[in-house]
Amino acid sequence: MFAEPDADGRLLCRLCPHACRIKSGGFGRCGVRGNKGGCGIIPFYGKVSSLAVDPIEKKPLYHFKPGAKILSAGFLGCNMRCPFCQNWRISQNTDAPARSLSAQELVLAALGQETPAIAYTYSEPLVHIEYLLECMTLAKKHGVANVLVTNGCIQAEPAKEILSLADGANIDLKCFSGETYAKVLFGDLQTALEFIRLAVCQGVHVEITTLLVSGIAGWEKELGEMAGFIAGMGRGIPWHLSAYHADYRWNAPPTDAGFLRKAVEKAREKLPFVYAGNIGWGENDTACLSCGETLVRRGGVLHNGGGVQTPGLLPPADGEKHFRCAKCGEATAIVC
């Protein structure tokens, strides 16, 4: 899908902004979408590199089915080249171990584990859009929610198609510089911003993650612009500011915990729901915007599945999808 014949037997891929012209026997920048004799091939269709049951907070999703488990499926390849990638062994390498899993097997695994949702995650899932469309369609039929954990680096046409099947998404907003996106990350800022806009417009529950990477020129000054952009999409959108550690090809010192906490506090001047990640900070509870009641309490090590309590949540009103506040009865920003 999203490819067409080009000159000299090449194939023009229109999935993402790279618009790779793939020669016969070759692959695009993602490493998984190829050309054989002028025809598009996807030899990694259904190749799953990782399969695990995670706390949904690990995605991270704090306002979507809090305290639930989620079946996480990872893949191979990515259409970006972030030099600090935390999952580079599968995102920057298609030789990593993987097993074939049909859409039916994946959905049955979610049903067997009694997880209410499937996350397509770990490496970039959208470069496997054909497989995702099959899985997500089947999951919907069985009442299993679909969650995308993605860099959002795909064009509008395929974005609209995949988002029509998504219930939730955590989208990376890596910085707010088009130059950094292009020259350091080999992505495209405007494409990522448009993906966020489309997800919000199509009614997908959206949360944003930004890894605060040491050594990226100027990104500290961009945090206010990023907060403003997210607020423009919707003040209720959660923003996860996460600590970085040295990995892959990036050796800068880890994110200073004090700076991260100050960044969270500053961002909360524009956005009510800003959370610190990867530092074990105990101030990530969620309060009702109407009365201040604690809705969700997050303590302990969330990545190990502990410490999530929902003392302030009541079931949604009929026909609604958001929990209500147990104290004032108002609808919250948290999806059931």
Tab-separated table of C-alpha atoms in Angstrom:
chain	number	residue	atom	x	y	z
A	1	MET	CA	0.000	0.000	0.000
A	2	PHE	CA	0.965	3.664	-0.425
A	3	ALA	CA	3.499	2.925	-3.168
A	4	GLU	CA	3.567	3.401	-6.927
A	5	PRO	CA	5.905	2.552	-9.815
A	6	ASP	CA	8.589	5.116	-10.510
A	7	ALA	CA	11.192	5.482	-13.275
A	8	ASP	CA	13.840	2.865	-14.014
A	9	GLY	CA	11.984	0.071	-12.235
A	10	ARG	CA	12.088	1.917	-8.947
A	11	LEU	CA	9.186	2.100	-6.508
A	12	LEU	CA	8.064	5.391	-4.958
A	13	CYS	CA	6.928	4.877	-1.371
A	14	ARG	CA	4.417	7.486	-0.189
A	15	LEU	CA	3.979	6.242	3.373
A	16	CYS	CA	6.231	8.803	5.029
A	17	PRO	CA	7.850	12.144	4.115
A	18	HIS	CA	11.093	10.481	3.001
A	19	ALA	CA	9.307	9.427	-0.215
A	20	CYS	CA	11.958	6.778	-0.838
A	21	ARG	CA	12.644	5.810	-4.460
A	22	ILE	CA	13.453	2.145	-3.913
A	23	LYS	CA	15.428	0.265	-6.516
A	24	SER	CA	14.672	-3.392	-7.268
A	25	GLY	CA	16.262	-5.584	-4.615
A	26	GLY	CA	16.452	-2.692	-2.166
A	27	PHE	CA	14.561	-1.264	0.784
A	28	GLY	CA	13.497	2.188	1.893
A	29	ARG	CA	15.028	4.095	4.779
A	30	CYS	CA	12.848	2.152	7.238
A	31	GLY	CA	14.553	-1.075	6.211
A	32	VAL	CA	11.323	-3.056	5.911
A	33	ARG	CA	9.488	-1.770	2.826
A	34	GLY	CA	11.128	-3.041	-0.355
A	35	ASN	CA	11.007	-3.483	-4.107
A	36	LYS	CA	11.233	-6.755	-6.007
A	37	GLY	CA	11.056	-6.409	-9.781
A	38	GLY	CA	9.033	-3.206	-9.543
A	39	CYS	CA	6.530	-4.595	-7.026
A	40	GLY	CA	6.312	-3.559	-3.410
A	41	ILE	CA	7.275	-6.251	-0.917
A	42	ILE	CA	6.905	-6.438	2.861
A	43	PRO	CA	8.946	-9.479	3.932
A	44	PHE	CA	8.638	-8.481	7.601
A	45	TYR	CA	4.835	-8.693	7.553
A	46	GLY	CA	3.724	-10.049	10.929
A	47	LYS	CA	7.281	-10.325	12.249
A	48	VAL	CA	7.019	-9.554	15.950
A	49	SER	CA	10.277	-8.863	17.797
A	50	SER	CA	8.730	-8.431	21.244
A	51	LEU	CA	5.491	-9.493	22.897
A	52	ALA	CA	4.753	-8.696	26.534
A	53	VAL	CA	1.975	-7.784	28.926
A	54	ASP	CA	2.769	-4.347	30.371
A	55	PRO	CA	1.126	-1.872	32.736
A	56	ILE	CA	-0.619	0.602	30.467
A	57	GLU	CA	1.231	3.399	32.291
A	58	LYS	CA	4.474	2.117	30.752
A	59	LYS	CA	3.482	3.227	27.226
A	60	PRO	CA	3.198	5.850	28.819
A	61	LEU	CA	-0.570	6.377	28.994
A	62	TYR	CA	-1.807	7.963	32.215
A	63	HIS	CA	-5.312	8.990	31.129
A	64	PHE	CA	-6.378	5.825	29.290
A	65	LYS	CA	-7.702	2.847	31.268
A	66	PRO	CA	-5.560	3.611	34.342
A	67	GLY	CA	-4.210	0.583	36.169
A	68	ALA	CA	-5.022	-1.779	33.290
A	69	LYS	CA	-2.676	-4.228	31.571
A	70	ILE	CA	-1.950	-3.974	27.850
A	71	LEU	CA	-0.514	-6.467	25.379
A	72	SER	CA	2.510	-4.817	23.751
A	73	ALA	CA	3.739	-5.959	20.337
A	74	GLY	CA	7.058	-4.722	18.949
A	75	PHE	CA	8.437	-4.938	15.429
A	76	LEU	CA	11.627	-4.244	13.451
A	77	GLY	CA	12.820	-1.123	11.674
A	78	CYS	CA	12.113	2.606	11.868
A	79	ASN	CA	11.936	5.520	9.441
A	80	MET	CA	13.908	7.809	11.770
A	81	ARG	CA	17.519	7.604	12.962
A	82	CYS	CA	17.526	9.070	16.466
A	83	PRO	CA	21.126	8.656	17.668
A	84	PHE	CA	19.934	8.274	21.273
A	85	CYS	CA	17.312	5.586	20.515
A	86	GLN	CA	16.567	3.476	23.584
A	87	ASN	CA	15.323	0.542	21.464
A	88	TRP	CA	17.972	0.695	18.737
A	89	ARG	CA	18.543	-3.072	18.721
A	90	ILE	CA	15.187	-3.559	17.001
A	91	SER	CA	14.508	-0.125	15.499
A	92	GLN	CA	17.835	0.222	13.674
A	93	ASN	CA	18.296	-3.448	12.866
A	94	THR	CA	16.157	-5.899	10.913
A	95	ASP	CA	18.354	-8.875	11.833
A	96	ALA	CA	17.138	-9.035	15.427
A	97	PRO	CA	15.207	-12.193	16.404
A	98	ALA	CA	11.510	-12.070	15.522
A	99	ARG	CA	8.681	-14.561	15.136
A	100	SER	CA	5.746	-14.605	12.763
A	101	LEU	CA	2.409	-13.830	14.362
A	102	SER	CA	-0.816	-13.605	12.405
A	103	ALA	CA	-3.394	-10.960	13.208
A	104	GLN	CA	-5.646	-13.695	14.564
A	105	GLU	CA	-2.877	-14.966	16.862
A	106	LEU	CA	-2.139	-11.482	18.166
A	107	VAL	CA	-5.762	-10.714	18.984
A	108	LEU	CA	-6.229	-14.165	20.541
A	109	ALA	CA	-3.187	-13.478	22.720
A	110	ALA	CA	-4.823	-10.282	23.993
A	111	LEU	CA	-8.093	-12.084	24.653
A	112	GLY	CA	-6.271	-14.959	26.347
A	113	GLN	CA	-4.395	-12.581	28.640
A	114	GLU	CA	-7.636	-10.647	29.275
A	115	THR	CA	-5.938	-7.385	28.353
A	116	PRO	CA	-8.412	-4.723	27.169
A	117	ALA	CA	-6.002	-3.252	24.615
A	118	ILE	CA	-3.091	-3.937	22.278
A	119	ALA	CA	-0.175	-1.502	21.982
A	120	TYR	CA	1.803	-1.400	18.752
A	121	THR	CA	5.104	-0.191	20.138
A	122	TYR	CA	8.825	-0.619	21.003
A	123	SER	CA	10.128	0.137	17.475
A	124	GLU	CA	8.192	2.256	14.941
A	125	PRO	CA	4.921	0.408	14.211
A	126	LEU	CA	3.628	2.601	11.373
A	127	VAL	CA	6.166	1.325	8.853
A	128	HIS	CA	4.219	-1.951	9.181
A	129	ILE	CA	0.925	-0.256	8.381
A	130	GLU	CA	-0.541	-3.142	6.345
A	131	TYR	CA	-0.143	-5.556	9.258
A	132	LEU	CA	-1.455	-2.980	11.726
A	133	LEU	CA	-4.571	-2.357	9.654
A	134	GLU	CA	-5.343	-6.086	9.657
A	135	CYS	CA	-4.691	-6.467	13.388
A	136	MET	CA	-6.529	-3.323	14.420
A	137	THR	CA	-9.607	-4.145	12.342
A	138	LEU	CA	-9.819	-7.592	13.932
A	139	ALA	CA	-9.170	-6.233	17.416
A	140	LYS	CA	-12.057	-3.779	17.032
A	141	LYS	CA	-14.395	-6.625	16.119
A	142	HIS	CA	-13.487	-8.381	19.363
A	143	GLY	CA	-13.810	-5.327	21.595
A	144	VAL	CA	-10.048	-4.901	22.086
A	145	ALA	CA	-8.782	-1.306	22.012
A	146	ASN	CA	-5.887	-0.262	19.754
A	147	VAL	CA	-3.027	1.919	20.978
A	148	LEU	CA	-0.257	3.379	18.791
A	149	VAL	CA	3.103	4.315	20.308
A	150	THR	CA	4.697	6.162	17.433
A	151	ASN	CA	6.901	8.941	16.089
A	152	GLY	CA	3.967	10.049	13.906
A	153	CYS	CA	6.219	10.308	10.871
A	154	ILE	CA	3.766	9.314	8.130
A	155	GLN	CA	1.833	11.258	5.526
A	156	ALA	CA	-1.739	12.450	5.992
A	157	GLU	CA	-3.498	9.853	3.802
A	158	PRO	CA	-2.159	6.751	5.584
A	159	ALA	CA	-2.366	8.606	8.904
A	160	LYS	CA	-6.101	9.119	8.523
A	161	GLU	CA	-6.600	5.458	7.651
A	162	ILE	CA	-4.674	4.067	10.625
A	163	LEU	CA	-6.081	6.626	13.071
A	164	SER	CA	-9.637	5.632	12.128
A	165	LEU	CA	-8.927	2.328	13.917
A	166	ALA	CA	-6.981	3.742	16.878
A	167	ASP	CA	-8.450	4.343	20.322
A	168	GLY	CA	-5.351	5.803	21.931
A	169	ALA	CA	-1.903	7.017	20.947
A	170	ASN	CA	1.263	8.152	22.621
A	171	ILE	CA	3.102	10.283	20.085
A	172	ASP	CA	6.724	11.390	20.319
A	173	LEU	CA	7.347	15.107	19.977
A	174	LYS	CA	11.111	14.999	20.086
A	175	CYS	CA	11.852	18.721	19.886
A	176	PHE	CA	10.426	21.817	18.193
A	177	SER	CA	13.144	22.478	15.643
A	178	GLY	CA	12.652	21.493	12.030
A	179	GLU	CA	16.407	21.576	11.548
A	180	THR	CA	17.081	19.175	14.427
A	181	TYR	CA	14.370	16.829	13.197
A	182	ALA	CA	15.908	16.773	9.726
A	183	LYS	CA	19.647	16.798	10.449
A	184	VAL	CA	19.894	14.878	13.744
A	185	LEU	CA	16.828	12.637	13.828
A	186	PHE	CA	16.246	12.185	10.076
A	187	GLY	CA	12.543	12.914	10.509
A	188	ASP	CA	10.201	15.800	9.778
A	189	LEU	CA	8.746	18.071	12.448
A	190	GLN	CA	5.746	19.287	10.433
A	191	THR	CA	4.713	15.719	9.627
A	192	ALA	CA	4.789	14.828	13.331
A	193	LEU	CA	2.765	17.928	14.229
A	194	GLU	CA	0.211	17.127	11.535
A	195	PHE	CA	-0.114	13.563	12.813
A	196	ILE	CA	-0.890	14.926	16.288
A	197	ARG	CA	-3.502	17.292	14.816
A	198	LEU	CA	-5.130	14.494	12.827
A	199	ALA	CA	-5.225	12.180	15.849
A	200	VAL	CA	-6.928	14.842	17.961
A	201	CYS	CA	-9.375	15.743	15.174
A	202	GLN	CA	-10.312	12.088	14.674
A	203	GLY	CA	-11.183	11.674	18.344
A	204	VAL	CA	-8.224	9.476	19.298
A	205	HIS	CA	-7.104	9.760	22.917
A	206	VAL	CA	-3.690	11.441	22.597
A	207	GLU	CA	-0.768	11.702	24.993
A	208	ILE	CA	2.593	13.247	24.061
A	209	THR	CA	6.077	12.155	25.135
A	210	THR	CA	9.266	14.205	24.929
A	211	LEU	CA	12.612	12.686	25.901
A	212	LEU	CA	14.763	15.447	27.372
A	213	VAL	CA	18.022	14.554	25.622
A	214	SER	CA	21.201	16.200	26.861
A	215	GLY	CA	23.396	17.665	24.141
A	216	ILE	CA	20.640	18.582	21.641
A	217	ALA	CA	21.290	22.228	20.832
A	218	GLY	CA	18.595	24.643	21.911
A	219	TRP	CA	15.857	22.220	22.885
A	220	GLU	CA	15.542	23.668	26.403
A	221	LYS	CA	14.306	26.934	24.861
A	222	GLU	CA	11.775	25.020	22.751
A	223	LEU	CA	9.879	23.522	25.699
A	224	GLY	CA	7.641	26.581	26.015
A	225	GLU	CA	6.787	26.456	22.308
A	226	MET	CA	6.006	22.773	22.594
A	227	ALA	CA	3.750	23.381	25.581
A	228	GLY	CA	1.955	26.100	23.623
A	229	PHE	CA	1.429	23.821	20.642
A	230	ILE	CA	0.037	21.014	22.816
A	231	ALA	CA	-2.243	23.445	24.664
A	232	GLY	CA	-3.541	24.604	21.283
A	233	MET	CA	-4.480	21.018	20.460
A	234	GLY	CA	-6.259	20.655	23.819
A	235	ARG	CA	-5.310	21.633	27.371
A	236	GLY	CA	-6.380	18.199	28.600
A	237	ILE	CA	-3.663	16.394	26.600
A	238	PRO	CA	-1.122	14.790	28.953
A	239	TRP	CA	2.538	15.579	28.285
A	240	HIS	CA	5.219	13.178	29.515
A	241	LEU	CA	8.665	14.726	29.979
A	242	SER	CA	11.060	11.814	30.344
A	243	ALA	CA	14.649	11.559	31.495
A	244	TYR	CA	17.200	10.386	28.957
A	245	HIS	CA	20.168	8.083	29.533
A	246	ALA	CA	23.117	7.529	27.195
A	247	ASP	CA	22.426	4.834	24.611
A	248	TYR	CA	23.150	3.814	21.019
A	249	ARG	CA	25.326	6.572	19.512
A	250	TRP	CA	24.699	9.365	22.030
A	251	ASN	CA	26.979	9.681	25.048
A	252	ALA	CA	25.888	12.959	26.613
A	253	PRO	CA	25.260	12.903	30.390
A	254	PRO	CA	21.817	11.759	31.568
A	255	THR	CA	19.060	14.312	32.079
A	256	ASP	CA	19.502	16.194	35.329
A	257	ALA	CA	16.639	15.262	37.651
A	258	GLY	CA	16.415	18.777	39.056
A	259	PHE	CA	16.125	20.274	35.588
A	260	LEU	CA	13.413	17.765	34.659
A	261	ARG	CA	11.348	18.650	37.714
A	262	LYS	CA	11.670	22.372	36.959
A	263	ALA	CA	10.675	21.727	33.339
A	264	VAL	CA	7.560	19.887	34.516
A	265	GLU	CA	6.617	22.695	36.902
A	266	LYS	CA	7.131	25.307	34.171
A	267	ALA	CA	5.087	23.341	31.631
A	268	ARG	CA	2.246	23.073	34.148
A	269	GLU	CA	1.749	26.824	33.786
A	270	LYS	CA	0.248	26.079	30.344
A	271	LEU	CA	-0.891	22.469	30.697
A	272	PRO	CA	-2.565	20.910	33.737
A	273	PHE	CA	-1.361	17.378	33.077
A	274	VAL	CA	2.423	17.212	32.793
A	275	TYR	CA	4.244	14.168	34.128
A	276	ALA	CA	7.891	13.316	34.810
A	277	GLY	CA	9.158	9.999	33.490
A	278	ASN	CA	12.141	7.740	34.184
A	279	ILE	CA	13.151	9.384	37.468
A	280	GLY	CA	10.784	7.809	40.008
A	281	TRP	CA	9.382	11.207	41.021
A	282	GLY	CA	6.368	10.793	43.300
A	283	GLU	CA	4.369	13.812	42.057
A	284	ASN	CA	2.571	12.235	39.112
A	285	ASP	CA	-0.911	11.979	40.591
A	286	THR	CA	-3.875	13.269	38.576
A	287	ALA	CA	-6.353	15.690	40.140
A	288	CYS	CA	-9.826	16.787	39.063
A	289	LEU	CA	-9.706	20.131	37.279
A	290	SER	CA	-13.075	21.108	38.755
A	291	CYS	CA	-12.589	20.437	42.465
A	292	GLY	CA	-8.985	19.329	42.955
A	293	GLU	CA	-9.842	15.837	44.205
A	294	THR	CA	-7.133	13.209	43.574
A	295	LEU	CA	-8.449	10.992	40.792
A	296	VAL	CA	-5.486	8.683	40.210
A	297	ARG	CA	-2.640	8.075	42.632
A	298	ARG	CA	0.604	6.754	41.149
A	299	GLY	CA	3.214	5.504	43.566
A	300	GLY	CA	5.961	2.895	43.500
A	301	VAL	CA	7.601	1.754	40.295
A	302	LEU	CA	4.984	2.069	37.574
A	303	HIS	CA	7.068	0.153	35.050
A	304	ASN	CA	6.732	-2.910	37.271
A	305	GLY	CA	2.978	-2.563	37.378
A	306	GLY	CA	2.602	-1.400	40.959
A	307	GLY	CA	1.296	1.662	42.697
A	308	VAL	CA	-1.706	2.738	40.600
A	309	GLN	CA	-4.857	3.535	42.548
A	310	THR	CA	-8.025	5.229	41.322
A	311	PRO	CA	-9.709	6.527	44.499
A	312	GLY	CA	-11.425	9.466	42.815
A	313	LEU	CA	-12.952	7.853	39.742
A	314	LEU	CA	-16.568	6.890	39.128
A	315	PRO	CA	-17.816	5.069	36.000
A	316	PRO	CA	-18.788	7.256	33.026
A	317	ALA	CA	-22.335	8.494	32.599
A	318	ASP	CA	-24.432	6.647	30.027
A	319	GLY	CA	-23.107	7.197	26.528
A	320	GLU	CA	-19.881	8.798	27.765
A	321	LYS	CA	-16.336	7.404	27.710
A	322	HIS	CA	-14.678	9.530	30.405
A	323	PHE	CA	-14.676	8.691	34.109
A	324	ARG	CA	-16.456	11.057	36.489
A	325	CYS	CA	-14.996	12.612	39.620
A	326	ALA	CA	-16.169	10.816	42.767
A	327	LYS	CA	-16.338	14.117	44.689
A	328	CYS	CA	-17.971	16.625	42.335
A	329	GLY	CA	-19.416	14.324	39.648
A	330	GLU	CA	-17.833	16.232	36.740
A	331	ALA	CA	-16.462	14.384	33.705
A	332	THR	CA	-12.684	13.952	33.888
A	333	ALA	CA	-10.019	13.815	31.179
A	334	ILE	CA	-9.492	10.091	31.849
A	335	VAL	CA	-10.859	7.512	29.408
A	336	CYS	CA	-12.513	4.374	30.705
